[in-house]
Amino acid sequence: MHSIFISGAAQGIGAATARLFYQHGYKVGIYDINEIQAQKLAQQLGPHAKAGLLDVADYQQWQQALSEFKAWAGGVNVLVNNAGILYSGAFEQTDIAAHHRTVDINIKGVLNGCHAALPYLQRASFARVINLSSASAIYGQADLASYSASKFAVRGITEGLDIEWQKYDIRVLDVMPLFVQTALVKDMDAGSIQNMGVHLTTEDVAQAIYARVQAKDSIFTTTHQAVGLKTKMLMTLSKLSPQFINRMSNRFLAKRK
């Protein structure tokens, strides 16, 4: 039985992913800074689910959580770096501590997870890392500057490690959804969400993650996977259009109603 370790798994995309993989016969690790909620989800799922505490910005907690999970599951096949936060609104009106916290969780959390999980992934017969990037990593977003930057960083980490870890037969892939119906986008203060709307569900993203894990390893398995029609359109536009067109398009999307 393969196993999957998911950060930020107590709610939202992480919880939907835990449910889906459990249904497909995986041993599931539900780790979150909200341990009580993580434990509740594990109890709901059943005996092949294990929950625990994890602050992704704390490397020692990663080491402890992965060691604990490996001892319980017998190994680690899939790591999903899902934990993340979002602050929206004018850059200068957002406290600098919030910008720093975005970096600590969204970037350092992914670095910590990949670094701490590698020894376990190396010993697995099948291993894959799935990172949660975003459509905000296609072009920098107004009123979401630090969040967008953090997802560009996740995109870069994914690209770099997907090449570097070929020597270990480990694929490092990501999913890039637009806005998803989670607590992160509640009361979000950005023109782009007003213009683009929130149409993706957590189950949509979970299905994309499952497809990434199940995809055969070949030269045709892309590192990035846009989730949703609008994200696919934005990604295609960014590849085909001159930079000034991309900038104008994103200026239009950022206009508040």
Short mmCIF file of C-alpha atoms in Angstrom, two decimals, residues 76-78 118 120-129 161-173 213 215-218:
data_model
loop_
_atom_site.label_atom_id
_atom_site.label_comp_id
_atom_site.label_asym_id
_atom_site.label_seq_id
_atom_site.Cartn_x
_atom_site.Cartn_y
_atom_site.Cartn_z
CA VAL A 76 6.77 7.70 2.21
CA ASN A 77 5.81 7.53 -1.46
CA VAL A 78 4.19 10.90 -2.09
CA LEU A 118 14.17 13.32 0.49
CA TYR A 120 12.42 8.78 2.83
CA LEU A 121 11.52 9.31 -0.83
CA GLN A 122 14.89 7.92 -1.91
CA ARG A 123 14.12 4.63 -0.16
CA ALA A 124 10.68 4.25 -1.75
CA SER A 125 10.04 2.04 -4.78
CA PHE A 126 7.88 4.82 -6.21
CA ALA A 127 8.27 8.45 -5.16
CA ARG A 128 6.77 11.74 -6.24
CA VAL A 129 6.51 15.30 -4.88
CA LEU A 161 14.22 19.74 -8.32
CA ASP A 162 12.31 17.98 -11.10
CA ILE A 163 15.56 18.04 -13.08
CA GLU A 164 17.96 17.58 -10.16
CA TRP A 165 16.15 14.61 -8.62
CA GLN A 166 16.01 12.63 -11.86
CA LYS A 167 19.12 10.91 -10.48
CA TYR A 168 16.89 9.50 -7.70
CA ASP A 169 13.96 8.64 -10.02
CA ILE A 170 11.81 11.17 -8.18
CA ARG A 171 9.54 13.47 -10.19
CA VAL A 172 8.77 16.85 -8.64
CA LEU A 173 5.61 18.31 -10.17
CA VAL A 213 0.70 11.20 -8.95
CA ALA A 215 0.79 10.05 -14.46
CA LYS A 216 3.41 7.86 -16.10
CA ASP A 217 6.95 9.17 -15.91
CA SER A 218 7.91 10.14 -19.43
#
